[in-house]
Coordinates of C-alpha atoms in Angstrom, one line a residue:
X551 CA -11.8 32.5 -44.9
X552 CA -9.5 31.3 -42.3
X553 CA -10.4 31.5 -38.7
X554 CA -7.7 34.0 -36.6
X555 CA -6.3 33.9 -32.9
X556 CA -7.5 37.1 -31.4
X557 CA -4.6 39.7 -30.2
X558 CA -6.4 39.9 -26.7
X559 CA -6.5 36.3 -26.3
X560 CA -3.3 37.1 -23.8
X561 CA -5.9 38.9 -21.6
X562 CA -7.6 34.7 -20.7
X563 CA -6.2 32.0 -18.4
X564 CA -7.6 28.4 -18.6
X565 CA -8.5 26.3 -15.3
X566 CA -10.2 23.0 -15.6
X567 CA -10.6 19.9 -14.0
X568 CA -9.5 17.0 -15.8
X569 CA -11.7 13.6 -15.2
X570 CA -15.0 14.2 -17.2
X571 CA -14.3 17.6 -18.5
X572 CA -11.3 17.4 -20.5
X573 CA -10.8 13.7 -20.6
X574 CA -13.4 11.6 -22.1
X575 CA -15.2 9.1 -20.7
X576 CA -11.9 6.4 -21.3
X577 CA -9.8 8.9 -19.8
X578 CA -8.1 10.0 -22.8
X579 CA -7.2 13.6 -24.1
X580 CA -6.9 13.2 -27.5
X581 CA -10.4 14.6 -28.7
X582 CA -9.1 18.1 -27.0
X583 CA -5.1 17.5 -28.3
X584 CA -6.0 20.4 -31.1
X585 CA -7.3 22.8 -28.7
X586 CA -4.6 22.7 -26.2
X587 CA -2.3 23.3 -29.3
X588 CA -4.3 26.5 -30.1
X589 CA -3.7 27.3 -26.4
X590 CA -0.4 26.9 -26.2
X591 CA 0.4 29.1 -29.7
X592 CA -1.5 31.9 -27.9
X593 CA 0.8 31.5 -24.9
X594 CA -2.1 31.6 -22.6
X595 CA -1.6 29.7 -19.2
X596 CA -3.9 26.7 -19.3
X597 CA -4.3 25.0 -15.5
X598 CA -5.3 21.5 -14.5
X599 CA -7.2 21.5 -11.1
X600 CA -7.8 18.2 -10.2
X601 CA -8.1 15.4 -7.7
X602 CA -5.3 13.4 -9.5
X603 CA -1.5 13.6 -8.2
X604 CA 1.8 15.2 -8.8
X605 CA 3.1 11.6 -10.5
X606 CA -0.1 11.4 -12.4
X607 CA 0.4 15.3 -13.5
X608 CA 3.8 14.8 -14.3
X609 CA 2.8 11.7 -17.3
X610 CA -0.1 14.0 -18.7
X611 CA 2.3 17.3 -18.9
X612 CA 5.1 15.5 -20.4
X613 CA 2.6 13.9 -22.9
X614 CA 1.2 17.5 -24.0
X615 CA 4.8 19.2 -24.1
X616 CA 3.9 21.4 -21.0
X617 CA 6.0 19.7 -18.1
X618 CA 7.7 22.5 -16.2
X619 CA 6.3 25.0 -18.4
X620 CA 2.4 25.7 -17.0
X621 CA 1.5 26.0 -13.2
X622 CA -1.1 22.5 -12.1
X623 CA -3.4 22.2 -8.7
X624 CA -3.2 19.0 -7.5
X625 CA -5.3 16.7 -5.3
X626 CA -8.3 19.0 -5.2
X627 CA -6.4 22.2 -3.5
X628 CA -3.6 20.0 -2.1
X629 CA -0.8 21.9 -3.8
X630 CA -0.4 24.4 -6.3
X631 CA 3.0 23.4 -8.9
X632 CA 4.4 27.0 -10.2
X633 CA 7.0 26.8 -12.7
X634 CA 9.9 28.7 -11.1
X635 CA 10.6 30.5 -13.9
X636 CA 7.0 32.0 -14.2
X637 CA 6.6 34.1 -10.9
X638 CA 9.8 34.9 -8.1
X639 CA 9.8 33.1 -5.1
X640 CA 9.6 36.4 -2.9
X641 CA 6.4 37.8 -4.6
X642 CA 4.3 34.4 -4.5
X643 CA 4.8 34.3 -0.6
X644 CA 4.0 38.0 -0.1
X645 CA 0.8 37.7 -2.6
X646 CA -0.2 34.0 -0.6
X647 CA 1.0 34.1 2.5
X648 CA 2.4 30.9 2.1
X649 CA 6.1 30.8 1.5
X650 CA 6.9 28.5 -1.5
X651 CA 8.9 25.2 -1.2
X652 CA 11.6 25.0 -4.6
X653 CA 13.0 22.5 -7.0
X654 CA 14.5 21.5 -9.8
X655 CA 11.0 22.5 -11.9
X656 CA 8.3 24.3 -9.8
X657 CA 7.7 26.6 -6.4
X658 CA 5.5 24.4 -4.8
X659 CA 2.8 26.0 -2.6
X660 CA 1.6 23.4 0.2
X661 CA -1.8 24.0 1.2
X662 CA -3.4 20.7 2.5
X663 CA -2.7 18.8 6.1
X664 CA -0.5 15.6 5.2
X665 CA -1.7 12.3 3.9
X666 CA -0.8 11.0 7.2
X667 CA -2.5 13.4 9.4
X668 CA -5.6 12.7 6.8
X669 CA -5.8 8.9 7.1
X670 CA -5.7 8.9 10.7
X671 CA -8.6 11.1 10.5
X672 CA -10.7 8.9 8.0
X673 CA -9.8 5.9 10.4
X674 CA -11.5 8.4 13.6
X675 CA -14.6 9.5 11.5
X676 CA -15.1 5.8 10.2
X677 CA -14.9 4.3 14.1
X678 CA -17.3 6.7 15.6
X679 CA -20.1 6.3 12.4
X680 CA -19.8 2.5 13.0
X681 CA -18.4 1.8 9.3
X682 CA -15.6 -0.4 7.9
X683 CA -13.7 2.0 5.4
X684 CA -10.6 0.9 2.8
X685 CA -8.8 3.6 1.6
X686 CA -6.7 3.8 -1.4
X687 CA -3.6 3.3 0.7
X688 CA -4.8 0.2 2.1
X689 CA -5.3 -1.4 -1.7
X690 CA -2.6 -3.0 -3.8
X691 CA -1.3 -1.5 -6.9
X692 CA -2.7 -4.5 -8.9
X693 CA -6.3 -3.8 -6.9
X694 CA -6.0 -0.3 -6.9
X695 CA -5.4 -0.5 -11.0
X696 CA -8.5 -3.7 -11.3
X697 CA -11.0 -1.3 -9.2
X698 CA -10.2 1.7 -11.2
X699 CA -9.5 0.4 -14.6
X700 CA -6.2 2.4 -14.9
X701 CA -2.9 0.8 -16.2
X702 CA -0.4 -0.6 -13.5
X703 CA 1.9 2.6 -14.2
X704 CA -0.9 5.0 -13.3
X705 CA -2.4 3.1 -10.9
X706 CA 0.7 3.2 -9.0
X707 CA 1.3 6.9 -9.9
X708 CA -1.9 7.7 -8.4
X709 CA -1.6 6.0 -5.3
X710 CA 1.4 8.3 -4.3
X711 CA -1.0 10.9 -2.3
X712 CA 0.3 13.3 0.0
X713 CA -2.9 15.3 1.0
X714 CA -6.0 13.6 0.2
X715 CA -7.6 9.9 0.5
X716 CA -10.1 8.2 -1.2
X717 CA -11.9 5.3 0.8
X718 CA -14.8 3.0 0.0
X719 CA -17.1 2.3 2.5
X720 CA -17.2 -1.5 3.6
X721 CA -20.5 -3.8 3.6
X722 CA -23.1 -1.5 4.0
X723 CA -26.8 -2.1 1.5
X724 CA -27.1 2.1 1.6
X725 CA -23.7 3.8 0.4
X726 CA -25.6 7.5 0.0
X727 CA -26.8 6.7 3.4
X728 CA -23.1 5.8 4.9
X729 CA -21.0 8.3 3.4
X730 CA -23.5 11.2 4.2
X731 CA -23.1 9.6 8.0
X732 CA -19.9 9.8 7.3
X733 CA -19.4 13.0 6.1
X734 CA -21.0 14.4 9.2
X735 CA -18.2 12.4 11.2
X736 CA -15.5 14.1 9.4
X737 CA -16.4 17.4 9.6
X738 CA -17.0 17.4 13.0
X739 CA -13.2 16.8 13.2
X740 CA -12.9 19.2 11.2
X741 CA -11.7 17.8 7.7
X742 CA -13.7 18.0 4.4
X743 CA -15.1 15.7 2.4
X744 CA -16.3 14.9 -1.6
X745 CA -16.6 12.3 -3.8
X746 CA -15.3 11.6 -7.3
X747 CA -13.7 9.2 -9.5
X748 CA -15.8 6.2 -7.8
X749 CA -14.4 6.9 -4.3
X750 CA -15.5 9.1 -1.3
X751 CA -12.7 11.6 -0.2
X752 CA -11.1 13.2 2.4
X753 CA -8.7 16.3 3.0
X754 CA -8.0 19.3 4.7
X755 CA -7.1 23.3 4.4
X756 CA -6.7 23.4 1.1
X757 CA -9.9 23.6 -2.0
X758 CA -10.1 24.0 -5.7
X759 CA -11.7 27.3 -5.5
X760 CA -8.2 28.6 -2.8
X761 CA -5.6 27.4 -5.1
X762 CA -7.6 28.6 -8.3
X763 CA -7.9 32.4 -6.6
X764 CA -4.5 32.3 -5.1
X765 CA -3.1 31.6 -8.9
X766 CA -5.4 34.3 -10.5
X767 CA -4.0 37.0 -7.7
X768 CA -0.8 36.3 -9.2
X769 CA -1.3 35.9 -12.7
X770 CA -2.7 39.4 -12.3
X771 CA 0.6 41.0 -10.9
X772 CA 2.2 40.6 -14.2
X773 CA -1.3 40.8 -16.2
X774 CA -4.1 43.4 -14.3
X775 CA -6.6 42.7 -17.0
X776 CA -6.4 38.9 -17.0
X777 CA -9.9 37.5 -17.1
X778 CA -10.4 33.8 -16.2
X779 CA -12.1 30.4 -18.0
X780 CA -12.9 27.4 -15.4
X781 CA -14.4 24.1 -16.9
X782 CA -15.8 21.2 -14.6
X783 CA -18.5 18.5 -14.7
X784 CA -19.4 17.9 -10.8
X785 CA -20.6 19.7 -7.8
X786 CA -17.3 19.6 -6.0
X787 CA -15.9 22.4 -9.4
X788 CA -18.6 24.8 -8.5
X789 CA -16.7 26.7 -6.0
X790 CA -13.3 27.3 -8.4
X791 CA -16.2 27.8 -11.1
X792 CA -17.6 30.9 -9.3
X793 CA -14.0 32.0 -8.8
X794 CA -13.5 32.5 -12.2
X795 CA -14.8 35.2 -14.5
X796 CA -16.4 32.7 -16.5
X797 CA -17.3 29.4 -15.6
X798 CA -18.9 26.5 -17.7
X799 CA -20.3 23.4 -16.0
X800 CA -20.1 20.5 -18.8
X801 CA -22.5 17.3 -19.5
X802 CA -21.3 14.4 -17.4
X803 CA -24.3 11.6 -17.5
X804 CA -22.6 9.9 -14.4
X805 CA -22.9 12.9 -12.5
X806 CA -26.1 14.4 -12.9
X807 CA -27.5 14.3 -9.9
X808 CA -24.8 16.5 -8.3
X809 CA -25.3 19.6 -10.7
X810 CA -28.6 20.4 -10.5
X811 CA -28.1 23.2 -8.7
X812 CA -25.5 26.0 -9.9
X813 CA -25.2 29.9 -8.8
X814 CA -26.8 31.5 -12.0
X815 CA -23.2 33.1 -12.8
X816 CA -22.2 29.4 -14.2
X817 CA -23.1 28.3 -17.6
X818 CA -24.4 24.7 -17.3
X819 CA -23.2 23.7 -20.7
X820 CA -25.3 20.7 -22.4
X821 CA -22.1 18.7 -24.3
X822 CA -20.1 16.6 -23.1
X823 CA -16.9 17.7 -21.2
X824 CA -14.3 17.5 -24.5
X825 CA -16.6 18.7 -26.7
X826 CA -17.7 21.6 -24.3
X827 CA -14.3 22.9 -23.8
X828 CA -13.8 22.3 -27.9
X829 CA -17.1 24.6 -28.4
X830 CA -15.5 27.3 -25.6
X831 CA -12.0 27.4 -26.5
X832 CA -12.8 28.0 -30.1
X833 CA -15.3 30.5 -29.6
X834 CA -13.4 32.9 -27.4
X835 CA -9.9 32.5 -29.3
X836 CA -11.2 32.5 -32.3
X837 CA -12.5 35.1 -34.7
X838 CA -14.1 35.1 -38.7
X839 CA -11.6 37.1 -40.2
X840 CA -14.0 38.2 -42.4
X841 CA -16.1 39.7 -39.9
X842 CA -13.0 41.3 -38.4
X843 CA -12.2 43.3 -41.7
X844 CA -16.1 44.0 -42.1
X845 CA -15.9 46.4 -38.9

């Protein structure tokens, strides 16, 4: 028998980061291509929350059909991207409390300081911990793309941050030493910090977890009954993780060390990111028909 989407699969929405959990380790999507399909037929809103930026966003959307059709979090809680067609203007500042910039294709919901105001403060926290830092603004688009193995287009397409930096610290024999020094140093001016994607990072006022509640409070104006999926592979997803109903913290062999440690409310799933969200998207959309007509 043929498998069936489930009438309540309208009830689920679908946040997950995107390096290591649904790209694969080359940075591809096509091993989940099927799966988003199946998402997309259901109608169900399926959310990127991720470090990446509007431009890189904007290529991966376009790719899978979804550009201006399904809301994105950018730049780890930078921004939230609503399509303006999905929620009025009015009701996404009175449910936020942030009043909504608008264009051509989204309401745009600002949550982070500016990159500006966010160098200058990586450039403080790196003069008083004693430490030469290069931050992604300071490299080349040819560099930027060599270091990170990304083509010139998205090399350059990432590079166009406007809440968050990613630095490397400079000559220094113990990097976990360093950016734990520096870390301290940042927060004590009161920015945040993390590390992904081969580069230590800095931001402020806006998170993962924010942005993924903020969405879900407004989802559930039109839908009360909406329940919530979240997929990530590091330590910095555990936060929007324990925002959703349900979340499911995928393999990632580069990470390990970071996800030791989860609230016992997280599944700590033991495949790979694709394959993960593969085993969970099918599972919840799908039902045996046969089982179905058994009951």
């Amino acid at each position: 028998m043929k498998n069936s989407i489930r009438t309540l699969s309208g009830n689920i929405a679908i946040y997950t980061d995107l390096d290591g959990t649904l790209l694969d380790e080359h940075g591809s999507i096509e091993s989940v291509k099927s799966s988003i399909e199946i998402i997309k037929q259901a109608q169900l809103p399926l959310i990127f929350v991720t470090s990446k930026t509007y431009a890189e966003i904007e290529v991966l959307h376009t790719h899978l059909g979804m550009w201006g059709r399904m809301p994105f979090i950018v730049e780890n809680g930078g921004a939230i991207y609503i399509p303006s067609s999905l929620f009025d203007a009015k009701m996404v500042s009175q449910s936020t409390g942030y009043k909504p910039t608008i264009d051509e294709h989204f309401l745009k919901i600002t949550l982070g300081e500016s990159y500006n105001t966010v160098r200058t403060a990586l450039f403080q926290a790196a003069a008083k911990a004693g430490y030469n830092v290069k931050g992604i603004g300071d490299m080349s688009v040819d560099e930027f793309a060599s270091y990170t193995g990304l083509s010139h287009d998205l090399a350059a397409r990432a590079k166009q941050r406007e809440y968050q930096e990613g630095y490397l610290i400079e000559k220094v024999d113990d990097k976990t030493a360093a950016y734990l020094r520096m870390e301290q140093c940042i927060r004590e001016l009161g920015f945040d910090s993390t590390a992904g994607g081969g580069f230590y990072h800095i931001m402020k006022g806006g998170s993962k977890a924010k942005a993924v509640a903020m969405l879900q409070k407004l989802y559930k104006h039109i839908n009360p009954s909406l329940r919530s999926i979240g997929f990530g592979d590091a330590m910095s997803d555990i936060e929007f993780l324990d925002v959703c109903d349900e979340g499911y913290l995928v393999t990632n062999p580069a990470k390990i060390r970071d996800v030791s440690e989860i609230p016992p409310g997280i599944v700590k799933m033991k495949e790979s990111g694709p394959v993960a969200f593969n085993n969970v998207i099918h599972a919840t959309l799908y039902e045996d028909r046969t089982n179905r007509h058994s009951n």
